[in-house]
mmCIF file of C-alpha atoms and ligand atoms in Angstrom:
data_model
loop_
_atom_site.group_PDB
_atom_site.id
_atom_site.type_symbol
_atom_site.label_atom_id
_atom_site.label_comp_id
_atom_site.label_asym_id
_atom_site.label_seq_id
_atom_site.Cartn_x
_atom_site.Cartn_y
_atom_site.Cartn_z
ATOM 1 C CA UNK A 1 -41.873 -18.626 -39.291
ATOM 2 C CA UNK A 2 -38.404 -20.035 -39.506
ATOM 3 C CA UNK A 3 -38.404 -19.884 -42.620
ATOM 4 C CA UNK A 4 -38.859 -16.098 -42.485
ATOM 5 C CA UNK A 5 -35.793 -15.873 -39.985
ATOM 6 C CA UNK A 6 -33.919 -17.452 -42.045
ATOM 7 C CA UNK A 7 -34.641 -15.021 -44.687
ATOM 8 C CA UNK A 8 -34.565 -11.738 -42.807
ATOM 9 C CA UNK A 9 -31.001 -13.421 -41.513
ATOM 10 C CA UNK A 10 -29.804 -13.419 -45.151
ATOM 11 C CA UNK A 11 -31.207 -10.157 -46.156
ATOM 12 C CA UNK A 12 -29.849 -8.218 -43.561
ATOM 13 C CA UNK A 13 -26.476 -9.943 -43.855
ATOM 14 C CA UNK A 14 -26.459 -8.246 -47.831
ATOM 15 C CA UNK A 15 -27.813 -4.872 -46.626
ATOM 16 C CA UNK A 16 -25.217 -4.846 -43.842
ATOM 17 C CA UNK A 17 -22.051 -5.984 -46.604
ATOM 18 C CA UNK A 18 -23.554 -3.277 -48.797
ATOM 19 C CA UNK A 19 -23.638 -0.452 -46.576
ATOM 20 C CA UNK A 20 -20.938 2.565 -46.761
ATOM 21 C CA UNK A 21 -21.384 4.556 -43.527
ATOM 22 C CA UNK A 22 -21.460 4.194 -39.782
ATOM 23 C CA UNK A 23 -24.884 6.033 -40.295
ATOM 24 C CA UNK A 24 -26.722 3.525 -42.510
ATOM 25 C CA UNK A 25 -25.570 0.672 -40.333
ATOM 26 C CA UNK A 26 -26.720 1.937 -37.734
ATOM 27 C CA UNK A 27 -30.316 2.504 -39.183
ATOM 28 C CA UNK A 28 -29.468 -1.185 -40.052
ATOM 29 C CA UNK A 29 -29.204 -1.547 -36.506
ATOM 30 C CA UNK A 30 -32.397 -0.239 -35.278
ATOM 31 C CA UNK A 31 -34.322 -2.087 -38.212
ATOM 32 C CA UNK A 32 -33.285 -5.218 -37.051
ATOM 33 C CA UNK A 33 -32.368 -5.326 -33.788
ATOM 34 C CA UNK A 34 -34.333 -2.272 -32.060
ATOM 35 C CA UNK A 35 -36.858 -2.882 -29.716
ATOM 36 C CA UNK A 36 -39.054 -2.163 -32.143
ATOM 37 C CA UNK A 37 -37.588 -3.937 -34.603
ATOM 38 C CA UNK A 38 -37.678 -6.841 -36.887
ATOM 39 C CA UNK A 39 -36.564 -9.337 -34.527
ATOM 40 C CA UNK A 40 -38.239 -7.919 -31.462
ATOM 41 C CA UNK A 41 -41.297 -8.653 -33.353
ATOM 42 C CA UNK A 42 -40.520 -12.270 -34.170
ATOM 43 C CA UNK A 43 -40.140 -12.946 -30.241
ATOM 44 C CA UNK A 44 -43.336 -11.163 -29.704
ATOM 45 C CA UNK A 45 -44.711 -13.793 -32.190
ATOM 46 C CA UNK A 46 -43.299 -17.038 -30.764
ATOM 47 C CA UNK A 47 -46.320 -17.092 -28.393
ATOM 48 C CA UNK A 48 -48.436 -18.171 -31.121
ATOM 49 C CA UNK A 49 -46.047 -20.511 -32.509
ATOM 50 C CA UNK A 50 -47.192 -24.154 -32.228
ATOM 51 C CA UNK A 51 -45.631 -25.959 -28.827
ATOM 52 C CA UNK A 52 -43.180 -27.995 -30.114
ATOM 53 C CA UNK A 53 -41.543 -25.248 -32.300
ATOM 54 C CA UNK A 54 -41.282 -22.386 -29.833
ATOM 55 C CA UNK A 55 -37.799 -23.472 -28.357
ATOM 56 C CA UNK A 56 -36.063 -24.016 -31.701
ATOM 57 C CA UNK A 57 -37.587 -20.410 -33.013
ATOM 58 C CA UNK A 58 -36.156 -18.929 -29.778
ATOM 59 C CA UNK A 59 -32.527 -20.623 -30.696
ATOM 60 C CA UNK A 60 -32.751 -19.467 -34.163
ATOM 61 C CA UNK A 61 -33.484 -15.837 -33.164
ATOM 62 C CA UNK A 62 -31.020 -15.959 -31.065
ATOM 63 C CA UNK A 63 -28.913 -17.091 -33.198
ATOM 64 C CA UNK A 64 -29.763 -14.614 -35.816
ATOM 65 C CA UNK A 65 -29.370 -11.690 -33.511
ATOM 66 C CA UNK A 66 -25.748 -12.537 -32.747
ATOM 67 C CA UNK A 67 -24.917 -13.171 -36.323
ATOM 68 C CA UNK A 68 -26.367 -9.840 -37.003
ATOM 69 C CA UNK A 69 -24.753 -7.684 -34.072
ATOM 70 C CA UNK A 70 -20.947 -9.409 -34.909
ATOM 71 C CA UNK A 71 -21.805 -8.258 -38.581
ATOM 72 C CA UNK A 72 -22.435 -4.647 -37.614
ATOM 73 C CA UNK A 73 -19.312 -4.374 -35.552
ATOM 74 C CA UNK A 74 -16.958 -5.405 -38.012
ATOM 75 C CA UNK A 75 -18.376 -3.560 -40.369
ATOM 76 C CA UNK A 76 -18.173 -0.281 -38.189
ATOM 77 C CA UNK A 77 -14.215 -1.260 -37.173
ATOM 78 C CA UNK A 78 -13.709 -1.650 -41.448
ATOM 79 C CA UNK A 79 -15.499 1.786 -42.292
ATOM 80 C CA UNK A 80 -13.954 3.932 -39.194
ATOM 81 C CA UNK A 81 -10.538 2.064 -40.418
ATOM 82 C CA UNK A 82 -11.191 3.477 -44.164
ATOM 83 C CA UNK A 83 -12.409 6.703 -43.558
ATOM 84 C CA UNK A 84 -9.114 8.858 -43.797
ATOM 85 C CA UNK A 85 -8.968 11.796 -41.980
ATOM 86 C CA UNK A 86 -6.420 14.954 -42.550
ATOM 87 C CA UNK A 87 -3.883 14.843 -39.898
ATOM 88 C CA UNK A 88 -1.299 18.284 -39.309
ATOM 89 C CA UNK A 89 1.423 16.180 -38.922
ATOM 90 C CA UNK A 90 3.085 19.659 -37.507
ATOM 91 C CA UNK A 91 0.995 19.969 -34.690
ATOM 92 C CA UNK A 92 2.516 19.508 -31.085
ATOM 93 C CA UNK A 93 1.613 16.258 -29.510
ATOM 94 C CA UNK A 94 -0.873 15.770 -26.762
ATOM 95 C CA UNK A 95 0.570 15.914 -23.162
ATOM 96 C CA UNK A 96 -0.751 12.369 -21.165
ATOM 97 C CA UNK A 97 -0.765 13.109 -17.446
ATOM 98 C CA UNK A 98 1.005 9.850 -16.366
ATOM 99 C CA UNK A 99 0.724 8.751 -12.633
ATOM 100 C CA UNK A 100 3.230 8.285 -10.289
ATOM 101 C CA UNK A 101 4.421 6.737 -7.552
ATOM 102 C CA UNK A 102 4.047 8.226 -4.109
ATOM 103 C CA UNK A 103 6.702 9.607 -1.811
ATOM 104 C CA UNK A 104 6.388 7.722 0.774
ATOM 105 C CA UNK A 105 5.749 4.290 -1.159
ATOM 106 C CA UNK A 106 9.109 5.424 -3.095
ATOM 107 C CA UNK A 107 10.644 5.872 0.813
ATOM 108 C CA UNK A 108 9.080 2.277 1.735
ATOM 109 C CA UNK A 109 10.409 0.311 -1.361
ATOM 110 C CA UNK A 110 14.095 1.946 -0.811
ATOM 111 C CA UNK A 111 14.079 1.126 2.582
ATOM 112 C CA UNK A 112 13.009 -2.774 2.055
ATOM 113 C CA UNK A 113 15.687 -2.773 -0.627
ATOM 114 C CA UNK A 114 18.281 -2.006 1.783
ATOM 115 C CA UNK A 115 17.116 -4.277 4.716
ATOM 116 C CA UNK A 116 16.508 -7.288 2.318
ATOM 117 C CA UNK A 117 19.817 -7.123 0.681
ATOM 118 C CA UNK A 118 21.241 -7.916 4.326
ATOM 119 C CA UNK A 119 18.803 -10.428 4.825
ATOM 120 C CA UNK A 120 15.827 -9.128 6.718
ATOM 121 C CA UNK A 121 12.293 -10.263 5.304
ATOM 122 C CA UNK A 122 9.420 -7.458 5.157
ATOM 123 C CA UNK A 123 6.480 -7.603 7.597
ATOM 124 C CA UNK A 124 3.305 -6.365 7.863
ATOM 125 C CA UNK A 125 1.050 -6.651 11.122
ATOM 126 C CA UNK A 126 -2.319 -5.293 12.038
ATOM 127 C CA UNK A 127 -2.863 -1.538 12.215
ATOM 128 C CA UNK A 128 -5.815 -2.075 14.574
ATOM 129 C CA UNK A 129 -4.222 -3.871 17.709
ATOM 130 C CA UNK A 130 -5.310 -4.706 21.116
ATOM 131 C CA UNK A 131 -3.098 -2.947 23.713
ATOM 132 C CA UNK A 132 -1.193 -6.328 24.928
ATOM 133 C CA UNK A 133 0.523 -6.454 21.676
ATOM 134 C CA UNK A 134 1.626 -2.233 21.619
ATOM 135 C CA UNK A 135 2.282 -2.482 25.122
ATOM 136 C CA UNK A 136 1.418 -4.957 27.279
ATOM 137 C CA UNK A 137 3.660 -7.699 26.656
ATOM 138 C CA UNK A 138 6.499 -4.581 25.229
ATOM 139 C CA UNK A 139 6.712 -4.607 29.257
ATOM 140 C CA UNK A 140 4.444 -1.491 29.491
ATOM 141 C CA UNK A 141 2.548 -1.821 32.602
ATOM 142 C CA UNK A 142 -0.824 -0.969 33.155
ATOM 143 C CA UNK A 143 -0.132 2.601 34.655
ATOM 144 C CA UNK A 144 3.243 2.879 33.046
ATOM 145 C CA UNK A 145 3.793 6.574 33.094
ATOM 146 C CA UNK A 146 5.598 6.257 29.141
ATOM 147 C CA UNK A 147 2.333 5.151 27.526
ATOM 148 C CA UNK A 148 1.444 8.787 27.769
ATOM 149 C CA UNK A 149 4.367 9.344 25.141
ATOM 150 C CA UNK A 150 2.692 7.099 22.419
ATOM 151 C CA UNK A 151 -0.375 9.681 22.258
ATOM 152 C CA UNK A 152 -3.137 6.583 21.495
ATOM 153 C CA UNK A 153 -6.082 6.041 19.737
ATOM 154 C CA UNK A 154 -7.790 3.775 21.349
ATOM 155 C CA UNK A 155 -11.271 2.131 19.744
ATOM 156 C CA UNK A 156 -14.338 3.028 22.175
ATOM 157 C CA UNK A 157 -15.803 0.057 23.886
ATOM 158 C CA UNK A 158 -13.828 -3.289 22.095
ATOM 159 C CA UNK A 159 -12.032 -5.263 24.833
ATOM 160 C CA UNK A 160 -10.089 -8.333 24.433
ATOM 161 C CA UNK A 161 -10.875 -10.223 27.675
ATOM 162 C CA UNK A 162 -6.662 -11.342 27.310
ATOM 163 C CA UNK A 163 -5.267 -8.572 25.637
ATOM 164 C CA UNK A 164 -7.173 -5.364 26.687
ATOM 165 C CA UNK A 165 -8.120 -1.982 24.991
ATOM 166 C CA UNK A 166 -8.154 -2.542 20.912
ATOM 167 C CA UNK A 167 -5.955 0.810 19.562
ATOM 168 C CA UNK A 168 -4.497 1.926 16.527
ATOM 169 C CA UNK A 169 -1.004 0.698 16.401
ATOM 170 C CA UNK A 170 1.039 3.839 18.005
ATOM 171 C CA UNK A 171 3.866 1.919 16.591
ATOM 172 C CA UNK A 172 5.447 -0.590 14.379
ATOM 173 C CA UNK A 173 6.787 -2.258 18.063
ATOM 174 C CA UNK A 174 3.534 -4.258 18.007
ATOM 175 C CA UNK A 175 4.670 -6.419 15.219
ATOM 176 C CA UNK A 176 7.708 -7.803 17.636
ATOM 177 C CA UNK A 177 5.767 -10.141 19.992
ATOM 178 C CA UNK A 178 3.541 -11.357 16.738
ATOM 179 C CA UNK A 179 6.255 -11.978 14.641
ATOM 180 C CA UNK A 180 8.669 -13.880 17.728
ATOM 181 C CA UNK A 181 5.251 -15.791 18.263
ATOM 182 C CA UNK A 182 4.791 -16.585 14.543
ATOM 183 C CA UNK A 183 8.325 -17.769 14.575
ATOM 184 C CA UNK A 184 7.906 -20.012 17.450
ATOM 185 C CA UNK A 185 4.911 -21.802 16.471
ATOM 186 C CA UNK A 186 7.159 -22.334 13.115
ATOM 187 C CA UNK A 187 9.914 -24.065 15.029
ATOM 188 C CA UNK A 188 12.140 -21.068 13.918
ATOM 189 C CA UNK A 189 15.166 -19.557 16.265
ATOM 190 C CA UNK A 190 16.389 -16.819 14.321
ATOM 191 C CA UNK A 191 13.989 -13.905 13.356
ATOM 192 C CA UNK A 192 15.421 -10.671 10.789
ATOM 193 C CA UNK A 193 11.958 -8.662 10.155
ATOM 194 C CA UNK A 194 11.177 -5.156 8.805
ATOM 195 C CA UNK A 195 8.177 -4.223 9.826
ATOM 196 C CA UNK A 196 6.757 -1.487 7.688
ATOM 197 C CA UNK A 197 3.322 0.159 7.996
ATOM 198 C CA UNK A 198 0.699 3.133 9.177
ATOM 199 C CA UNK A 199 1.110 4.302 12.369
ATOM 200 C CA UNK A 200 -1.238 6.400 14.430
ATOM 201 C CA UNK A 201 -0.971 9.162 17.191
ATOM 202 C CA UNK A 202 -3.109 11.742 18.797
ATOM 203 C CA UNK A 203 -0.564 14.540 17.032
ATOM 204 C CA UNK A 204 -0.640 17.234 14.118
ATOM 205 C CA UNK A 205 1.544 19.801 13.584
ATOM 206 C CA UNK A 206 4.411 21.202 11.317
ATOM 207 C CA UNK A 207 6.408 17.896 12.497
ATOM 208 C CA UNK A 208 3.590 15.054 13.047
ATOM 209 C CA UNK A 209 0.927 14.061 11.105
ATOM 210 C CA UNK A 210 -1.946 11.816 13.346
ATOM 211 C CA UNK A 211 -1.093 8.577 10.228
ATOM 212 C CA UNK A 212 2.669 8.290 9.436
ATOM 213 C CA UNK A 213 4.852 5.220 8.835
ATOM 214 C CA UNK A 214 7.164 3.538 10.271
ATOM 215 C CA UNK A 215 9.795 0.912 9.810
ATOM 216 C CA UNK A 216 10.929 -1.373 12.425
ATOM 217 C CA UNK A 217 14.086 -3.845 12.521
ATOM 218 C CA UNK A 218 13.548 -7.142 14.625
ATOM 219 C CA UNK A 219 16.771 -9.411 14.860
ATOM 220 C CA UNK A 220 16.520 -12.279 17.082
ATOM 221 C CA UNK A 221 19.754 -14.778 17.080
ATOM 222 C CA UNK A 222 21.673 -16.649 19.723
ATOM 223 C CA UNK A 223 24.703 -14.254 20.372
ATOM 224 C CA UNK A 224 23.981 -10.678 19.094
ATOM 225 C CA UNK A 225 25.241 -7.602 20.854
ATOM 226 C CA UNK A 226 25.070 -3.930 20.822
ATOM 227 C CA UNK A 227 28.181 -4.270 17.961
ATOM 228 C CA UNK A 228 25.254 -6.061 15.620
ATOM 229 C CA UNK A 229 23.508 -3.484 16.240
ATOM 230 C CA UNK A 230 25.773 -0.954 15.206
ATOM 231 C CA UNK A 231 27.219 -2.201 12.416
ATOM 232 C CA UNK A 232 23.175 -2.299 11.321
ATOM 233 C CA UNK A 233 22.969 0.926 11.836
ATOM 234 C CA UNK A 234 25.621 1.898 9.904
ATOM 235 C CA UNK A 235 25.179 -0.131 7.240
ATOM 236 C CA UNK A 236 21.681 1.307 6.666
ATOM 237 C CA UNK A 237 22.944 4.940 7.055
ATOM 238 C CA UNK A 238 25.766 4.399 4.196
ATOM 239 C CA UNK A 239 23.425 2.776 2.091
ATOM 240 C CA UNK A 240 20.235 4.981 2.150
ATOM 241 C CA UNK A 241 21.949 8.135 2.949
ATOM 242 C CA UNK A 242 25.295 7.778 0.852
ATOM 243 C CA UNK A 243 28.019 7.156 2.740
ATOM 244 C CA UNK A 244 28.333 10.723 4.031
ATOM 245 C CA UNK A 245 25.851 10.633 7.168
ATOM 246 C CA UNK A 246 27.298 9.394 11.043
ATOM 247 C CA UNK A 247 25.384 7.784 13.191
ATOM 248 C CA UNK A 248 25.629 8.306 16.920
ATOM 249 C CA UNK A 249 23.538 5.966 19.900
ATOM 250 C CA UNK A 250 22.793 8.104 22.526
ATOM 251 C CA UNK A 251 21.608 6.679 26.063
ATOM 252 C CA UNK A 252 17.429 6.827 26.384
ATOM 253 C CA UNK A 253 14.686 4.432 27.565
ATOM 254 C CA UNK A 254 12.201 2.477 26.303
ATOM 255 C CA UNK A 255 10.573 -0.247 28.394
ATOM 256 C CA UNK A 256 11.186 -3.155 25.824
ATOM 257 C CA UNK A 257 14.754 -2.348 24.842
ATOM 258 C CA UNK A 258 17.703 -2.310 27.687
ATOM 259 C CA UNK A 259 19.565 -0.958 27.159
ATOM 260 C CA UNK A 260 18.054 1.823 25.184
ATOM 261 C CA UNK A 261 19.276 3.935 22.690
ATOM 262 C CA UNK A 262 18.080 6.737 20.588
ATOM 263 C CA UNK A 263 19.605 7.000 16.999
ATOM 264 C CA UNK A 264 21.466 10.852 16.075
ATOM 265 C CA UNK A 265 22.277 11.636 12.184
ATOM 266 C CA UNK A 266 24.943 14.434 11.504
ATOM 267 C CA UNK A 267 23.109 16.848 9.990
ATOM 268 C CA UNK A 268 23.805 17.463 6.532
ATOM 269 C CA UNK A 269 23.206 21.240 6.591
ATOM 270 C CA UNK A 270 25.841 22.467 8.679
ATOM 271 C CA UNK A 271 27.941 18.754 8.232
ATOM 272 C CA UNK A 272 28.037 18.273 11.796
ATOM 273 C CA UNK A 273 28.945 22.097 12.705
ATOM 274 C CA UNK A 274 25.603 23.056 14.601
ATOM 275 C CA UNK A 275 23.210 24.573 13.217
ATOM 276 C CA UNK A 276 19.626 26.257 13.525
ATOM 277 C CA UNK A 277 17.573 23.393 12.558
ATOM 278 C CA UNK A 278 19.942 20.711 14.240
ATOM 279 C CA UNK A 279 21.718 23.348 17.039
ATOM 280 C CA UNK A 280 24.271 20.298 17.530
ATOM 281 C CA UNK A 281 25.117 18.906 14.896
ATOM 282 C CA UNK A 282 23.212 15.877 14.899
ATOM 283 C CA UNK A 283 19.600 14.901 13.999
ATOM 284 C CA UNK A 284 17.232 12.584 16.113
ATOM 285 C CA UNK A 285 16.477 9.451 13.938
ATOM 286 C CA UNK A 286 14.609 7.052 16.480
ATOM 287 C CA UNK A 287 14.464 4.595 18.692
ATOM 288 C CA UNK A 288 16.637 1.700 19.450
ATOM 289 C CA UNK A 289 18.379 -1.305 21.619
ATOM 290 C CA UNK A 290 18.447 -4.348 22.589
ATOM 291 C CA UNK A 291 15.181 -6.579 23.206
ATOM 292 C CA UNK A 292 14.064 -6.798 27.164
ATOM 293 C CA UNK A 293 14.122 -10.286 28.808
ATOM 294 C CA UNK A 294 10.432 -9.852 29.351
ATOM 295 C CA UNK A 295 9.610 -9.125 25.607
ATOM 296 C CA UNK A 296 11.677 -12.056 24.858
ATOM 297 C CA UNK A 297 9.394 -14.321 27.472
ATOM 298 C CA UNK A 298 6.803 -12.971 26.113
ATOM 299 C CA UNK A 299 7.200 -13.887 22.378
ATOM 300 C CA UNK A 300 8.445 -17.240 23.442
ATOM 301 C CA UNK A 301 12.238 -16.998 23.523
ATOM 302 C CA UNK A 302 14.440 -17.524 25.986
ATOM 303 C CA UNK A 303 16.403 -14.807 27.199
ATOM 304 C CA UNK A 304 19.178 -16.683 28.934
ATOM 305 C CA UNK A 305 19.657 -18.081 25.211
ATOM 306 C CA UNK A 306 18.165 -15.566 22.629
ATOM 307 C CA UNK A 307 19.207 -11.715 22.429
ATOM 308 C CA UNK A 308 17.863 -9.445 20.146
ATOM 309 C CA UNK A 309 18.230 -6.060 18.899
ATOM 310 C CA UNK A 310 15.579 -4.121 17.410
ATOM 311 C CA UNK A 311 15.254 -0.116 16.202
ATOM 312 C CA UNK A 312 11.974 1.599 15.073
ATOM 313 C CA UNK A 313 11.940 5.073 13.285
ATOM 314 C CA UNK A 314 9.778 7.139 10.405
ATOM 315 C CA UNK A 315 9.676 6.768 7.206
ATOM 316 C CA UNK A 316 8.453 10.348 6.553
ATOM 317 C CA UNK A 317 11.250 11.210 8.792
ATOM 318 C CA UNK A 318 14.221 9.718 7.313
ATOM 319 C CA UNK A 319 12.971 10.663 3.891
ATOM 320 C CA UNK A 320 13.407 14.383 4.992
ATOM 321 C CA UNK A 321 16.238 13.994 6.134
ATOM 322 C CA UNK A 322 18.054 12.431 2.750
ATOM 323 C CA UNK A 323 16.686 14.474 0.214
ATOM 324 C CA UNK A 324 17.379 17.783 2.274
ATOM 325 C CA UNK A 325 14.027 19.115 1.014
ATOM 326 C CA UNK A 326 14.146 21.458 3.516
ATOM 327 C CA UNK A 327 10.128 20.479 4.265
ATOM 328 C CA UNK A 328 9.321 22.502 7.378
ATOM 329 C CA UNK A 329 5.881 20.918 7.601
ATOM 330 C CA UNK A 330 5.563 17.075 7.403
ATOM 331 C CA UNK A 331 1.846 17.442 6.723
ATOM 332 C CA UNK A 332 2.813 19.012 3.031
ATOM 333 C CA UNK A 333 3.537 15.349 2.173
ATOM 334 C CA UNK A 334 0.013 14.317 2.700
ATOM 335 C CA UNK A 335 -1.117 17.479 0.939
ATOM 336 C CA UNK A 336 -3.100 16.863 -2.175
ATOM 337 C CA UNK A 337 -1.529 19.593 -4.415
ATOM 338 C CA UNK A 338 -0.144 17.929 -6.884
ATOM 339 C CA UNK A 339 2.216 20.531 -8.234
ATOM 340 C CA UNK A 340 4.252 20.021 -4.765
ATOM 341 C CA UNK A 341 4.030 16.337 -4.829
ATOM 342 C CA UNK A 342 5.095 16.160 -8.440
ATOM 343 C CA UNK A 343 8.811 17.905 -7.085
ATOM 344 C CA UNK A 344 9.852 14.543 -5.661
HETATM 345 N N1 DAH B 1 8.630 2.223 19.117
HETATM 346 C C1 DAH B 1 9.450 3.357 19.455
HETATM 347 C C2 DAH B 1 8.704 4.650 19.146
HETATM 348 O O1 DAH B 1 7.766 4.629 18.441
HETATM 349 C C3 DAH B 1 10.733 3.348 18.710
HETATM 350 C C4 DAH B 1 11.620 2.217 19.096
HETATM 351 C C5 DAH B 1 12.544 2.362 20.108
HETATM 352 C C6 DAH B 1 11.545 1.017 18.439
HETATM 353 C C7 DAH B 1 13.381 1.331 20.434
HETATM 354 C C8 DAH B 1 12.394 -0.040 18.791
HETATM 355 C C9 DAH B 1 13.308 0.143 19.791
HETATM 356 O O2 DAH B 1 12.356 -1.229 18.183
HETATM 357 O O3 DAH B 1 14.132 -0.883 20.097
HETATM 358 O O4 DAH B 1 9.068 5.661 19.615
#
């Protein structure tokens, strides 16, 4: 029986040199390796084959069928290589959709670029949180009338016996106490993070969208002040929006900043004038200000040593606000019509 393999092995290696078209090989094919075919019928046959020989017949068929299936493939790739086909060299060329990159991811790499170049290293904390970290230790009390503000998810019956309800981060603030406490336990003192990821509220309309993004500065450091703060600010503002923006801090509360700020942008339509969409002249960025005592306690630093400053706003937000798009529904940018999307 070997001896047969061998032959059929050697045969079908000269029909399969001789051959001239994809269509005889692969009648080639079939003969010899189809599961009716020559070599199917030599496996049927090992059965019968004495003991000892039935594990070196298997080999050689083996063997044999991978000789004879490389054969066939080259020999396809040669006569498909040959075969020359008429080609209108004056015809127009075919148009390849090619990808691209998403808004917001394009918003999100800009805005690392401009925080890393000063220094600050990009975070990334859980999206599904227990309420201590979103609020608890960001000196929210229990009943604290502002929670209402941060419009929660929370998930239905999972309870941290420490840290409470388990939510959908309502904010990127969560990542403050986690990152001061992953500092800590790495004997570090001085924290720059940008926090960047999905956050969730109980909110849709022409400005909200329930998932948006948002990007929040943490700078921890022994003797910061409002003036670091600033000059953050306006570094950020020169560098994403070009030097022609103003920032203003207006007075506001948060529980884990005090003081508390909220971040104005002159508004590029009317350049500061007042206008419909602005009526003042200035836009509403977000949040800002420097870190509470408690928050610092609470992620381990000590506030009669440590300050911090720390500002949280959205991404879809500022985007809208550079490129002047003149958007008048945020929930376009999560639209899947491509023909809009492909504008940016
Ligand atoms: N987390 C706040 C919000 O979602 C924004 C904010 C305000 C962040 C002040 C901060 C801050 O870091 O210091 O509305």
């Amino acid at each position: 029986m070997k001896e047969e393999i061998t032959n059929l092995r050697n045969q079908a290696v000269f029909r399969i040199n001789e051959v001239g078209s994809v269509d005889e090989l692969e009648k080639l094919r079939i003969f010899y390796l189809g599961r009716n075919g020559k070599l199917a019928q030599y496996i049927k046959a090992i059965k019968d084959a004495p003991k000892s020989e039935k594990k070196s017949i298997g080999v050689l068929i083996n063997d044999t069928k991978n000789v004879i299936e490389s054969l066939i493939t080259n020999k396809k790739n040669v006569i498909k290589s040959t075969v020359r086909e008429w080609v209108d060299m004056t015809l127009p060329g075919e148009q390849i959709d090619t990808g691209s990159i998403h808004v917001v991811t394009k918003a999100i790499d800009e805005i690392s670029r401009v925080f890393e170049n000063i220094g600050f290293v990009r975070r990334r904390y859980p999206e599904v949180e227990w309420d201590y970290f979103a609020f608890g230790s960001l000196n929210f009390d229990k009943w604290h009338p502002a929670r209402d503000e941060w419009e929660t998810f929370f998930v239905e019956s999972m309870e941290h016996p420490k840290y409470g309800p388990m939510l959908l981060t309502p904010h990127t603030s969560s990542g403050q106490i986690r990152e001061m406490q992953k500092a800590r336990s790495r004997g570090d003192d001085v924290i720059r993070m940008i926090n960047i990821s999905k956050t969730y509220r109980r909110q849709s309309d022409a400005s909200h969208t329930p998932m948006f993004h948002q990007f929040e500065g943490l700078v921890i450091d022994k003797n910061l002040s409002i003036a670091n703060l600033k000059g953050t600010i306006d570094y950020f503002m020169d560098s994403f929006f070009g030097g022609k923006r103003k920032a203003r801090l207006r007075p506001y509360n948060f529980p884990f900043t005090e003081p508390s700020f909220e971040i104005d942008i002159s508004c590029d339509i009317c350049k500061g004038r007042g206008c419909k969409l602005c009526k003042e002249g200035w836009l509403e960025l977000g949040g800002a200000g420097m870190v509470h005592p408690n928050v610092l306690k609470n992620g381990g630093f000590d506030p009669r040593i440590y300050r911090g400053f720390a500002f949280g706003w959205g991404v879809e937000r500022v985007f809208m606000m550079k490129e002047n798009l003149g958007i008048d529904d945020i929930r376009t940018i999560y639209s899947t019509d491509l023909s809009y999307l492909k504008q940016f």
